[in-house]
XYZ file of C-alpha atoms in Angstrom:
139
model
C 24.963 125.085 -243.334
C 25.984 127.468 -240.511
C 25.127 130.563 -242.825
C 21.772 129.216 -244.000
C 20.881 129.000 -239.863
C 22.439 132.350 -239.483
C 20.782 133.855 -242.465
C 17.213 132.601 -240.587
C 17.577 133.587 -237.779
C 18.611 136.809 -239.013
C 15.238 137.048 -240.897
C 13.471 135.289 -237.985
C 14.380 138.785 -236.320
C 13.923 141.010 -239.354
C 10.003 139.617 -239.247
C 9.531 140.176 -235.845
C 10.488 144.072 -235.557
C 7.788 144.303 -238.316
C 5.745 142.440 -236.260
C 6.521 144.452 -232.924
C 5.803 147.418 -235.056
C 2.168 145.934 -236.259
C 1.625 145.589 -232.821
C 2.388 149.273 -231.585
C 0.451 150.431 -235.229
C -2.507 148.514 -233.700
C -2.315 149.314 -230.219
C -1.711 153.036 -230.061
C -3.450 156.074 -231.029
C -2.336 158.382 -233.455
C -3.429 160.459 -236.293
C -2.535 159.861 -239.774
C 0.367 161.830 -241.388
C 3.959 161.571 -240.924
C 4.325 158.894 -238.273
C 1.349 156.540 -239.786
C 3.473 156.284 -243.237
C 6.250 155.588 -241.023
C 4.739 152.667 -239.252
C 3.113 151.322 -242.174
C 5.966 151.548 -244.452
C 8.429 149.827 -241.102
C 5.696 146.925 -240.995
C 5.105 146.358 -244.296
C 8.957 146.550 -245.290
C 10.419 144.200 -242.582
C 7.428 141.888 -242.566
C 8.096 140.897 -246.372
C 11.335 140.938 -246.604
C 11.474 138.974 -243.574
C 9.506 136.618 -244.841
C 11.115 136.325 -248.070
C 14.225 135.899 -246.114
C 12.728 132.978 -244.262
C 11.380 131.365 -247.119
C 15.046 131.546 -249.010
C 16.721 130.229 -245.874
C 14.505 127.386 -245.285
C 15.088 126.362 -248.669
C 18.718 126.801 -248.769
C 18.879 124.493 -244.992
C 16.504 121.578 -247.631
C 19.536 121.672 -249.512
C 22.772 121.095 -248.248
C 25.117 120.563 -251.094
C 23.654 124.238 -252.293
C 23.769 125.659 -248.570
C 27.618 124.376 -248.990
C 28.467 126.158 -252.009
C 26.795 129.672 -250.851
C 29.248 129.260 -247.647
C 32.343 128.483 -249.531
C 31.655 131.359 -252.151
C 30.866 133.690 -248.630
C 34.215 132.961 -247.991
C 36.632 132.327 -250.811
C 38.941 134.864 -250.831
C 38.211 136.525 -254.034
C 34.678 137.210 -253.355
C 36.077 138.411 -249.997
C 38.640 140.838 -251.659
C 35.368 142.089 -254.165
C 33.707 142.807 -251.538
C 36.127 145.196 -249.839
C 36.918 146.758 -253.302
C 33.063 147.472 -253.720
C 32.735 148.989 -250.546
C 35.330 151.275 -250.747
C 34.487 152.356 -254.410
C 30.687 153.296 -252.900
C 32.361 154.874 -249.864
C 34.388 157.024 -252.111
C 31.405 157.889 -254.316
C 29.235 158.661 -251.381
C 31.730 161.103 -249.719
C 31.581 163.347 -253.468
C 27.820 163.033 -253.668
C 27.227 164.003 -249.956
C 29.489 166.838 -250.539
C 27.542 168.024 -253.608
C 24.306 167.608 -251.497
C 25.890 169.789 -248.687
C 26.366 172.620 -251.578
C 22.965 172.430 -253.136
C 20.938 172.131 -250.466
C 23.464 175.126 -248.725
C 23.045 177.470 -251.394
C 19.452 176.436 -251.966
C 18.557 177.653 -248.366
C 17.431 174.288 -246.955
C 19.974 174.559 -243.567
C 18.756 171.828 -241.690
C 19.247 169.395 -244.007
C 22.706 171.199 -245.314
C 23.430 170.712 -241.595
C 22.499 166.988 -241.622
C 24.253 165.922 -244.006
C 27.351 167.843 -243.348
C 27.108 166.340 -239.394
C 26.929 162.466 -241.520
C 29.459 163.345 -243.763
C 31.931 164.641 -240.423
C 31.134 161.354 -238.701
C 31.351 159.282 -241.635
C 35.031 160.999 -242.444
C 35.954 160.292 -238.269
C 35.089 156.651 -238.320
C 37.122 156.085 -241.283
C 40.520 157.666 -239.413
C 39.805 155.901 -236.580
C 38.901 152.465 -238.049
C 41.945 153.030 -240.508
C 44.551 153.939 -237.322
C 42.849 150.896 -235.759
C 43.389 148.249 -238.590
C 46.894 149.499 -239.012
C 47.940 148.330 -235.646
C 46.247 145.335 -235.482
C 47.724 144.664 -239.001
């Protein structure tokens, strides 16, 4: 039951940063393009999946011996030891295609987004030596 009140409050949050974002959509003044897409696409993307979070949680907190069985599946430890095997897999995949995106868009002349991703890629590649140093003194 403690992840289904969690899980709502989380998307109790989620709705209202779509709904702080309505608000500044309605209340300030700016021109179409670039930054109206932006706010619309922020309000209407947090409001309904906030929503549909809400909706899912509620339902699960109705139903306890369900609401049970999510928790103890959230943390049994093979779906625990999935989970870390699927992240690294994507974080390993995600390194090779952000290097092949730091080639194309290099040699296709696009530098500031050559330059973006290679500054992600740099800061993805430190926080992995430092959170690996960290875990292997703390384990």
């Amino acid at each position: 039951m403690n992840y289904a009140k969690k899980t709502l409050l989380y998307f109790i949050g989620h709705t209202s940063v779509g709904i702080i974002a309505l608000l500044y959509a309605l209340f300030s003044s700016f021109s179409g393009g670039y930054r109206e897409g932006m706010i619309s696409g922020i309000i209407g993307g947090f409001i309904t999946t906030g929503v549909l979070g809400i909706i899912v949680s509620l339902r699960l907190i109705k139903n306890p011996k369900k609401a049970a069985e999510v928790e103890m599946a959230k943390t049994e430890e093979r779906t625990q030891f999935l989970r870390m095997k699927t992240g690294a897999a994507i974080y390993s995949v995600m390194i090779y295609v952000e290097s092949a995106g730091i080639l194309v868009t290099g040699l296709l002349g696009f530098r500031e987004i050559c330059l973006t991703l290679a500054a992600v890629l740099i800061i993805k590649v430190i926080l992995y030596i430092g959170f690996a140093s960290h875990y292997s003194k703390k384990y």
